[in-house]
């Protein structure tokens, strides 16, 4: 009975917020999102990309570009293309980091997805356009102050964009906010996205010079998804395959950090926002939320609904049937 009540409450949130509801009433313009991911380090990136496509299917998001930001594993870009193709959006602008100084070289599923062109019907394996070129081309085409960048990996690509010719001007003109999956503990720590794999050398520049509002999302550790409805989806669903091959999380579930960050970008009413403070990096490359140092552009976000409700919302969206599947 308790599980039924949890499911009913979460379903109510889905219907009221528009999450996962194919007939959701659109009360505002769709959010234009560039999704920046280091997919391959974990499978929650694949889950977040699935949630992003579900939002797009519901008319709540325009996916204007997908960026793969890890330079040490070239197959992530092909994994993104496989997932985009599954949802009928294989023509999305796709960018790739060409450097090799940032990223996790370990791979559990991206090569499997990227090289499975016959199985998944996509085109890209391990090479596409440079991410800075794609960022600029995409931003130039968007209305002023209309783009939300969601980064669920390392933020070095955004530093390269800031420091590229006309890059900062484009950000100021076109981007309204950036949502980043990053640790916001008051205790200094080297978290995965901001403190490891070479990204730590870029983070201070990102935190101190990024010109728009920055929203940091940390929740997701206790929100296990991918093991309830996702296993019931078709065997050629690349998101399912990602979870099957990341330590068999298709059975146990996986933390949902990236999905929660994406959820905030589209449904901020499900979160509270703390604006007193700043995310800072110390000399040991540890980051922490400092309430004594206020940066008006820095905001920490926290869900206002329970982990159990978020689990139902995210799982339902990850497992939803694509509206525009072309195969």
mmCIF file of C-alpha atoms in Angstrom:
data_model
loop_
_atom_site.group_PDB
_atom_site.id
_atom_site.type_symbol
_atom_site.label_atom_id
_atom_site.label_comp_id
_atom_site.label_asym_id
_atom_site.label_seq_id
_atom_site.Cartn_x
_atom_site.Cartn_y
_atom_site.Cartn_z
ATOM 1 C CA UNK A 1 0.000 0.000 0.000
ATOM 2 C CA UNK A 2 2.830 2.400 0.837
ATOM 3 C CA UNK A 3 4.462 1.840 -2.561
ATOM 4 C CA UNK A 4 1.118 2.506 -4.260
ATOM 5 C CA UNK A 5 0.772 5.818 -2.394
ATOM 6 C CA UNK A 6 4.279 6.823 -3.411
ATOM 7 C CA UNK A 7 3.560 5.965 -7.029
ATOM 8 C CA UNK A 8 0.260 7.867 -6.944
ATOM 9 C CA UNK A 9 1.882 10.984 -5.473
ATOM 10 C CA UNK A 10 4.683 10.887 -8.026
ATOM 11 C CA UNK A 11 2.207 10.359 -10.848
ATOM 12 C CA UNK A 12 0.313 13.412 -9.630
ATOM 13 C CA UNK A 13 3.543 15.410 -9.822
ATOM 14 C CA UNK A 14 4.097 14.080 -13.325
ATOM 15 C CA UNK A 15 0.674 15.226 -14.471
ATOM 16 C CA UNK A 16 0.740 18.612 -12.774
ATOM 17 C CA UNK A 17 4.279 19.467 -13.887
ATOM 18 C CA UNK A 18 3.995 18.022 -17.362
ATOM 19 C CA UNK A 19 6.821 15.535 -16.776
ATOM 20 C CA UNK A 20 6.147 12.339 -18.630
ATOM 21 C CA UNK A 21 2.683 13.402 -19.763
ATOM 22 C CA UNK A 22 2.341 13.172 -23.521
ATOM 23 C CA UNK A 23 -0.725 15.425 -23.393
ATOM 24 C CA UNK A 24 0.800 17.989 -21.068
ATOM 25 C CA UNK A 25 -0.621 21.461 -21.501
ATOM 26 C CA UNK A 26 2.166 23.779 -22.588
ATOM 27 C CA UNK A 27 1.994 26.883 -20.417
ATOM 28 C CA UNK A 28 5.308 28.375 -21.607
ATOM 29 C CA UNK A 29 7.754 28.258 -24.471
ATOM 30 C CA UNK A 30 9.903 25.122 -24.772
ATOM 31 C CA UNK A 31 13.327 25.364 -23.161
ATOM 32 C CA UNK A 32 16.180 25.467 -25.679
ATOM 33 C CA UNK A 33 18.841 23.127 -24.301
ATOM 34 C CA UNK A 34 22.414 22.277 -25.222
ATOM 35 C CA UNK A 35 23.279 19.044 -23.412
ATOM 36 C CA UNK A 36 26.985 18.623 -22.501
ATOM 37 C CA UNK A 37 27.925 15.127 -21.326
ATOM 38 C CA UNK A 38 30.914 12.907 -20.513
ATOM 39 C CA UNK A 39 28.871 9.764 -21.214
ATOM 40 C CA UNK A 40 30.877 6.601 -20.604
ATOM 41 C CA UNK A 41 32.069 7.455 -17.118
ATOM 42 C CA UNK A 42 28.633 6.449 -15.870
ATOM 43 C CA UNK A 43 25.287 5.388 -17.272
ATOM 44 C CA UNK A 44 23.244 8.181 -15.688
ATOM 45 C CA UNK A 45 24.345 10.352 -18.631
ATOM 46 C CA UNK A 46 22.449 7.958 -20.901
ATOM 47 C CA UNK A 47 19.472 8.140 -18.552
ATOM 48 C CA UNK A 48 19.573 11.926 -18.590
ATOM 49 C CA UNK A 49 19.697 11.968 -22.397
ATOM 50 C CA UNK A 50 16.618 9.738 -22.400
ATOM 51 C CA UNK A 51 14.816 12.154 -20.068
ATOM 52 C CA UNK A 52 15.844 15.046 -22.318
ATOM 53 C CA UNK A 53 14.314 13.342 -25.353
ATOM 54 C CA UNK A 54 11.134 12.616 -23.409
ATOM 55 C CA UNK A 55 10.833 16.301 -22.576
ATOM 56 C CA UNK A 56 11.315 17.048 -26.268
ATOM 57 C CA UNK A 57 8.650 14.494 -27.212
ATOM 58 C CA UNK A 58 6.266 16.315 -24.869
ATOM 59 C CA UNK A 59 7.038 19.661 -26.470
ATOM 60 C CA UNK A 60 8.669 21.058 -23.350
ATOM 61 C CA UNK A 61 12.225 21.192 -24.735
ATOM 62 C CA UNK A 62 13.976 22.006 -27.982
ATOM 63 C CA UNK A 63 17.231 20.054 -28.071
ATOM 64 C CA UNK A 64 19.463 22.433 -30.010
ATOM 65 C CA UNK A 65 22.733 20.524 -29.595
ATOM 66 C CA UNK A 66 24.507 17.639 -27.872
ATOM 67 C CA UNK A 67 28.170 17.904 -26.843
ATOM 68 C CA UNK A 68 30.439 15.021 -25.847
ATOM 69 C CA UNK A 69 33.152 16.509 -23.656
ATOM 70 C CA UNK A 70 35.462 13.605 -22.751
ATOM 71 C CA UNK A 71 38.623 13.471 -24.840
ATOM 72 C CA UNK A 72 40.058 10.189 -23.583
ATOM 73 C CA UNK A 73 37.168 7.995 -24.749
ATOM 74 C CA UNK A 74 36.294 8.741 -28.357
ATOM 75 C CA UNK A 75 33.258 6.450 -28.492
ATOM 76 C CA UNK A 76 31.001 8.618 -26.350
ATOM 77 C CA UNK A 77 30.014 10.696 -29.345
ATOM 78 C CA UNK A 78 28.781 7.565 -31.122
ATOM 79 C CA UNK A 79 26.821 6.553 -28.023
ATOM 80 C CA UNK A 80 25.111 9.953 -28.049
ATOM 81 C CA UNK A 81 24.282 9.523 -31.728
ATOM 82 C CA UNK A 82 22.834 6.056 -31.081
ATOM 83 C CA UNK A 83 20.538 7.408 -28.360
ATOM 84 C CA UNK A 84 19.548 10.461 -30.399
ATOM 85 C CA UNK A 85 18.712 8.171 -33.328
ATOM 86 C CA UNK A 86 16.614 5.873 -31.127
ATOM 87 C CA UNK A 87 14.436 8.883 -30.320
ATOM 88 C CA UNK A 88 14.195 9.917 -33.976
ATOM 89 C CA UNK A 89 16.656 12.808 -33.679
ATOM 90 C CA UNK A 90 19.748 11.492 -35.397
ATOM 91 C CA UNK A 91 20.134 14.832 -37.163
ATOM 92 C CA UNK A 92 20.835 16.851 -34.009
ATOM 93 C CA UNK A 93 23.984 18.993 -34.010
ATOM 94 C CA UNK A 94 26.667 16.879 -32.349
ATOM 95 C CA UNK A 95 30.031 18.115 -31.096
ATOM 96 C CA UNK A 96 33.105 16.402 -29.681
ATOM 97 C CA UNK A 97 36.096 17.474 -27.589
ATOM 98 C CA UNK A 98 39.224 16.995 -29.684
ATOM 99 C CA UNK A 99 41.716 17.246 -26.829
ATOM 100 C CA UNK A 100 42.965 14.334 -24.747
ATOM 101 C CA UNK A 101 43.732 16.041 -21.437
ATOM 102 C CA UNK A 102 40.302 15.602 -19.837
ATOM 103 C CA UNK A 103 38.115 12.566 -19.346
ATOM 104 C CA UNK A 104 37.868 9.055 -17.951
ATOM 105 C CA UNK A 105 39.473 6.508 -20.318
ATOM 106 C CA UNK A 106 37.481 3.621 -18.851
ATOM 107 C CA UNK A 107 34.539 2.450 -20.894
ATOM 108 C CA UNK A 108 31.711 0.073 -20.072
ATOM 109 C CA UNK A 109 29.221 0.599 -22.862
ATOM 110 C CA UNK A 110 30.003 3.474 -25.238
ATOM 111 C CA UNK A 111 32.108 1.425 -27.668
ATOM 112 C CA UNK A 112 29.369 -1.197 -27.732
ATOM 113 C CA UNK A 113 26.806 1.446 -28.637
ATOM 114 C CA UNK A 114 28.992 3.450 -30.996
ATOM 115 C CA UNK A 115 30.133 0.490 -33.079
ATOM 116 C CA UNK A 116 26.665 -1.092 -33.182
ATOM 117 C CA UNK A 117 25.543 0.913 -36.207
ATOM 118 C CA UNK A 118 23.568 -1.952 -37.725
ATOM 119 C CA UNK A 119 21.805 -2.608 -34.440
ATOM 120 C CA UNK A 120 20.989 0.986 -33.538
ATOM 121 C CA UNK A 121 20.809 2.620 -36.967
ATOM 122 C CA UNK A 122 23.014 5.640 -36.240
ATOM 123 C CA UNK A 123 25.908 7.042 -38.282
ATOM 124 C CA UNK A 124 28.623 8.375 -35.962
ATOM 125 C CA UNK A 125 31.160 6.057 -34.320
ATOM 126 C CA UNK A 126 34.069 8.019 -32.835
ATOM 127 C CA UNK A 127 34.434 11.243 -34.785
ATOM 128 C CA UNK A 128 32.352 14.356 -35.445
ATOM 129 C CA UNK A 129 32.691 18.147 -35.489
ATOM 130 C CA UNK A 130 34.729 20.035 -32.903
ATOM 131 C CA UNK A 131 32.617 20.968 -29.905
ATOM 132 C CA UNK A 132 33.556 24.668 -29.931
ATOM 133 C CA UNK A 133 32.519 24.993 -33.555
ATOM 134 C CA UNK A 134 29.213 23.295 -32.737
ATOM 135 C CA UNK A 135 28.636 25.447 -29.658
ATOM 136 C CA UNK A 136 29.169 28.607 -31.686
ATOM 137 C CA UNK A 137 27.113 27.494 -34.681
ATOM 138 C CA UNK A 138 24.212 26.460 -32.463
ATOM 139 C CA UNK A 139 24.288 29.581 -30.295
ATOM 140 C CA UNK A 140 24.437 31.927 -33.281
ATOM 141 C CA UNK A 141 21.155 30.501 -34.584
ATOM 142 C CA UNK A 142 19.199 30.878 -31.344
ATOM 143 C CA UNK A 143 17.220 33.901 -30.122
ATOM 144 C CA UNK A 144 18.980 36.135 -27.628
ATOM 145 C CA UNK A 145 18.993 34.882 -24.025
ATOM 146 C CA UNK A 146 17.097 31.746 -24.921
ATOM 147 C CA UNK A 147 19.569 28.880 -24.394
ATOM 148 C CA UNK A 148 20.041 26.792 -21.265
ATOM 149 C CA UNK A 149 23.262 24.801 -21.160
ATOM 150 C CA UNK A 150 23.053 21.639 -19.075
ATOM 151 C CA UNK A 151 26.460 20.164 -18.298
ATOM 152 C CA UNK A 152 26.483 16.791 -16.556
ATOM 153 C CA UNK A 153 30.190 16.158 -17.047
ATOM 154 C CA UNK A 154 33.390 18.165 -16.908
ATOM 155 C CA UNK A 155 33.065 21.923 -17.583
ATOM 156 C CA UNK A 156 36.305 22.403 -19.531
ATOM 157 C CA UNK A 157 34.446 22.747 -22.829
ATOM 158 C CA UNK A 158 32.686 25.812 -21.461
ATOM 159 C CA UNK A 159 36.062 27.286 -20.494
ATOM 160 C CA UNK A 160 37.336 26.716 -24.019
ATOM 161 C CA UNK A 161 34.179 28.363 -25.332
ATOM 162 C CA UNK A 162 34.671 31.384 -23.051
ATOM 163 C CA UNK A 163 38.278 31.752 -24.158
ATOM 164 C CA UNK A 164 37.677 31.284 -27.874
ATOM 165 C CA UNK A 165 37.302 34.248 -30.261
ATOM 166 C CA UNK A 166 33.850 35.829 -29.779
ATOM 167 C CA UNK A 167 32.925 32.974 -27.430
ATOM 168 C CA UNK A 168 32.251 35.123 -24.377
ATOM 169 C CA UNK A 169 30.170 37.544 -26.418
ATOM 170 C CA UNK A 170 28.039 34.667 -27.735
ATOM 171 C CA UNK A 171 27.493 33.301 -24.222
ATOM 172 C CA UNK A 172 26.423 36.682 -22.881
ATOM 173 C CA UNK A 173 24.103 37.257 -25.815
ATOM 174 C CA UNK A 174 22.497 33.834 -26.243
ATOM 175 C CA UNK A 175 22.688 31.900 -22.943
ATOM 176 C CA UNK A 176 20.222 32.607 -20.166
ATOM 177 C CA UNK A 177 21.596 30.110 -17.644
ATOM 178 C CA UNK A 178 23.835 27.118 -17.142
ATOM 179 C CA UNK A 179 22.872 24.102 -15.013
ATOM 180 C CA UNK A 180 25.738 21.947 -13.794
ATOM 181 C CA UNK A 181 25.742 18.612 -12.019
ATOM 182 C CA UNK A 182 28.361 19.246 -9.328
ATOM 183 C CA UNK A 183 28.947 18.676 -5.644
ATOM 184 C CA UNK A 184 27.858 21.453 -3.305
ATOM 185 C CA UNK A 185 28.992 20.049 0.033
ATOM 186 C CA UNK A 186 30.132 22.604 2.629
ATOM 187 C CA UNK A 187 33.152 20.344 3.148
ATOM 188 C CA UNK A 188 35.892 20.560 0.486
ATOM 189 C CA UNK A 189 35.980 17.525 -1.772
ATOM 190 C CA UNK A 190 37.287 16.513 -5.200
ATOM 191 C CA UNK A 191 34.101 15.413 -6.854
ATOM 192 C CA UNK A 192 33.990 13.562 -10.155
ATOM 193 C CA UNK A 193 32.948 16.343 -12.505
ATOM 194 C CA UNK A 194 34.937 19.223 -11.021
ATOM 195 C CA UNK A 195 37.851 17.591 -9.222
ATOM 196 C CA UNK A 196 39.153 14.703 -11.330
ATOM 197 C CA UNK A 197 40.180 13.456 -14.763
ATOM 198 C CA UNK A 198 41.964 16.679 -15.682
ATOM 199 C CA UNK A 199 38.892 18.869 -15.303
ATOM 200 C CA UNK A 200 40.162 20.304 -12.032
ATOM 201 C CA UNK A 201 42.606 22.512 -13.933
ATOM 202 C CA UNK A 202 39.720 24.327 -15.643
ATOM 203 C CA UNK A 203 37.199 24.657 -12.827
ATOM 204 C CA UNK A 204 38.388 27.857 -11.165
ATOM 205 C CA UNK A 205 38.217 29.708 -14.473
ATOM 206 C CA UNK A 206 34.716 28.363 -15.045
ATOM 207 C CA UNK A 207 33.452 29.265 -11.568
ATOM 208 C CA UNK A 208 34.944 32.749 -11.517
ATOM 209 C CA UNK A 209 34.377 33.935 -15.086
ATOM 210 C CA UNK A 210 31.224 32.254 -16.428
ATOM 211 C CA UNK A 211 28.993 35.262 -17.206
ATOM 212 C CA UNK A 212 25.449 33.925 -16.722
ATOM 213 C CA UNK A 213 23.636 32.446 -13.732
ATOM 214 C CA UNK A 214 25.065 29.069 -12.716
ATOM 215 C CA UNK A 215 22.828 26.515 -10.993
ATOM 216 C CA UNK A 216 24.510 23.594 -9.245
ATOM 217 C CA UNK A 217 22.585 20.358 -8.669
ATOM 218 C CA UNK A 218 23.910 17.649 -6.360
ATOM 219 C CA UNK A 219 20.897 15.428 -5.583
ATOM 220 C CA UNK A 220 20.623 11.928 -6.995
ATOM 221 C CA UNK A 221 22.639 9.622 -4.774
ATOM 222 C CA UNK A 222 19.547 8.035 -3.221
ATOM 223 C CA UNK A 223 17.442 8.061 -6.396
ATOM 224 C CA UNK A 224 18.037 4.668 -8.001
ATOM 225 C CA UNK A 225 16.655 4.261 -11.501
ATOM 226 C CA UNK A 226 17.055 2.042 -14.538
ATOM 227 C CA UNK A 227 15.993 -1.211 -12.902
ATOM 228 C CA UNK A 228 12.209 -0.925 -12.822
ATOM 229 C CA UNK A 229 10.650 0.063 -16.141
ATOM 230 C CA UNK A 230 13.738 0.376 -18.334
ATOM 231 C CA UNK A 231 14.256 -3.441 -18.477
ATOM 232 C CA UNK A 232 10.799 -3.703 -20.088
ATOM 233 C CA UNK A 233 11.800 -1.549 -23.062
ATOM 234 C CA UNK A 234 12.954 -3.110 -26.386
ATOM 235 C CA UNK A 235 16.307 -4.878 -26.449
ATOM 236 C CA UNK A 236 17.621 -2.478 -29.094
ATOM 237 C CA UNK A 237 17.024 0.545 -26.848
ATOM 238 C CA UNK A 238 20.580 1.909 -26.426
ATOM 239 C CA UNK A 239 19.731 3.414 -23.030
ATOM 240 C CA UNK A 240 18.718 -0.033 -21.793
ATOM 241 C CA UNK A 241 21.942 -1.469 -23.244
ATOM 242 C CA UNK A 242 23.969 1.186 -21.394
ATOM 243 C CA UNK A 243 22.426 0.189 -18.074
ATOM 244 C CA UNK A 244 22.843 -3.510 -18.833
ATOM 245 C CA UNK A 245 26.567 -3.044 -19.368
ATOM 246 C CA UNK A 246 27.411 -0.643 -16.556
ATOM 247 C CA UNK A 247 27.954 -3.149 -13.757
ATOM 248 C CA UNK A 248 24.521 -4.634 -14.542
ATOM 249 C CA UNK A 249 22.700 -1.653 -13.063
ATOM 250 C CA UNK A 250 19.710 -2.768 -15.111
ATOM 251 C CA UNK A 251 19.121 -5.067 -12.136
ATOM 252 C CA UNK A 252 20.224 -2.934 -9.200
ATOM 253 C CA UNK A 253 19.508 0.592 -10.399
ATOM 254 C CA UNK A 254 21.927 3.486 -10.563
ATOM 255 C CA UNK A 255 22.156 6.877 -8.883
ATOM 256 C CA UNK A 256 20.417 9.616 -10.877
ATOM 257 C CA UNK A 257 22.567 12.717 -10.448
ATOM 258 C CA UNK A 258 22.443 13.770 -14.100
ATOM 259 C CA UNK A 259 18.706 13.217 -14.521
ATOM 260 C CA UNK A 260 17.967 15.412 -11.505
ATOM 261 C CA UNK A 261 20.109 18.256 -12.881
ATOM 262 C CA UNK A 262 18.265 18.044 -16.176
ATOM 263 C CA UNK A 263 14.921 17.960 -14.406
ATOM 264 C CA UNK A 264 15.736 21.269 -12.732
ATOM 265 C CA UNK A 265 16.542 22.873 -16.090
ATOM 266 C CA UNK A 266 13.036 22.125 -17.362
ATOM 267 C CA UNK A 267 10.921 21.961 -14.194
ATOM 268 C CA UNK A 268 12.491 24.375 -11.669
ATOM 269 C CA UNK A 269 9.251 24.524 -9.671
ATOM 270 C CA UNK A 270 10.158 21.089 -8.285
ATOM 271 C CA UNK A 271 13.233 22.605 -6.606
ATOM 272 C CA UNK A 272 14.249 25.198 -4.064
ATOM 273 C CA UNK A 273 17.070 27.591 -4.925
ATOM 274 C CA UNK A 274 19.681 28.843 -2.464
ATOM 275 C CA UNK A 275 21.450 31.951 -3.731
ATOM 276 C CA UNK A 276 23.430 32.982 -0.653
ATOM 277 C CA UNK A 277 26.864 31.534 -1.199
ATOM 278 C CA UNK A 278 29.307 30.501 -3.871
ATOM 279 C CA UNK A 279 30.880 27.328 -5.213
ATOM 280 C CA UNK A 280 34.629 27.791 -4.872
ATOM 281 C CA UNK A 281 37.735 25.747 -5.578
ATOM 282 C CA UNK A 282 40.667 25.683 -3.159
ATOM 283 C CA UNK A 283 44.358 25.146 -3.896
ATOM 284 C CA UNK A 284 43.970 21.353 -3.582
ATOM 285 C CA UNK A 285 41.381 21.349 -6.392
ATOM 286 C CA UNK A 286 38.592 20.660 -3.924
ATOM 287 C CA UNK A 287 35.288 22.465 -4.388
ATOM 288 C CA UNK A 288 32.759 23.407 -1.711
ATOM 289 C CA UNK A 289 29.741 25.639 -1.156
ATOM 290 C CA UNK A 290 30.870 28.678 0.835
ATOM 291 C CA UNK A 291 28.008 30.625 2.420
ATOM 292 C CA UNK A 292 30.415 33.350 3.524
ATOM 293 C CA UNK A 293 31.481 34.197 -0.011
ATOM 294 C CA UNK A 294 28.498 35.278 -2.040
ATOM 295 C CA UNK A 295 28.561 35.189 -5.825
ATOM 296 C CA UNK A 296 25.235 36.530 -7.141
ATOM 297 C CA UNK A 297 25.537 34.278 -10.200
ATOM 298 C CA UNK A 298 25.908 31.051 -8.165
ATOM 299 C CA UNK A 299 22.852 29.098 -6.994
ATOM 300 C CA UNK A 300 22.463 25.739 -5.276
ATOM 301 C CA UNK A 301 19.309 23.767 -6.124
ATOM 302 C CA UNK A 302 17.577 21.102 -4.046
ATOM 303 C CA UNK A 303 14.447 19.061 -4.875
ATOM 304 C CA UNK A 304 11.350 19.873 -2.843
ATOM 305 C CA UNK A 305 9.742 16.483 -3.535
ATOM 306 C CA UNK A 306 10.902 13.179 -2.103
ATOM 307 C CA UNK A 307 13.532 10.846 -3.532
ATOM 308 C CA UNK A 308 10.797 8.245 -3.965
ATOM 309 C CA UNK A 309 8.700 10.594 -6.075
ATOM 310 C CA UNK A 310 11.708 11.587 -8.150
ATOM 311 C CA UNK A 311 12.520 7.920 -8.704
ATOM 312 C CA UNK A 312 9.093 7.316 -10.242
ATOM 313 C CA UNK A 313 9.267 10.449 -12.392
ATOM 314 C CA UNK A 314 12.730 9.729 -13.754
ATOM 315 C CA UNK A 315 12.172 6.005 -14.315
ATOM 316 C CA UNK A 316 8.910 6.691 -16.136
ATOM 317 C CA UNK A 317 10.543 9.209 -18.425
ATOM 318 C CA UNK A 318 13.592 7.048 -19.114
ATOM 319 C CA UNK A 319 11.390 4.136 -20.158
ATOM 320 C CA UNK A 320 8.830 6.107 -22.176
ATOM 321 C CA UNK A 321 8.359 4.984 -25.760
ATOM 322 C CA UNK A 322 9.915 7.442 -28.262
ATOM 323 C CA UNK A 323 7.303 9.508 -30.055
ATOM 324 C CA UNK A 324 9.368 9.939 -33.227
ATOM 325 C CA UNK A 325 11.248 6.684 -33.551
ATOM 326 C CA UNK A 326 12.150 6.124 -37.209
ATOM 327 C CA UNK A 327 13.034 2.430 -37.150
#
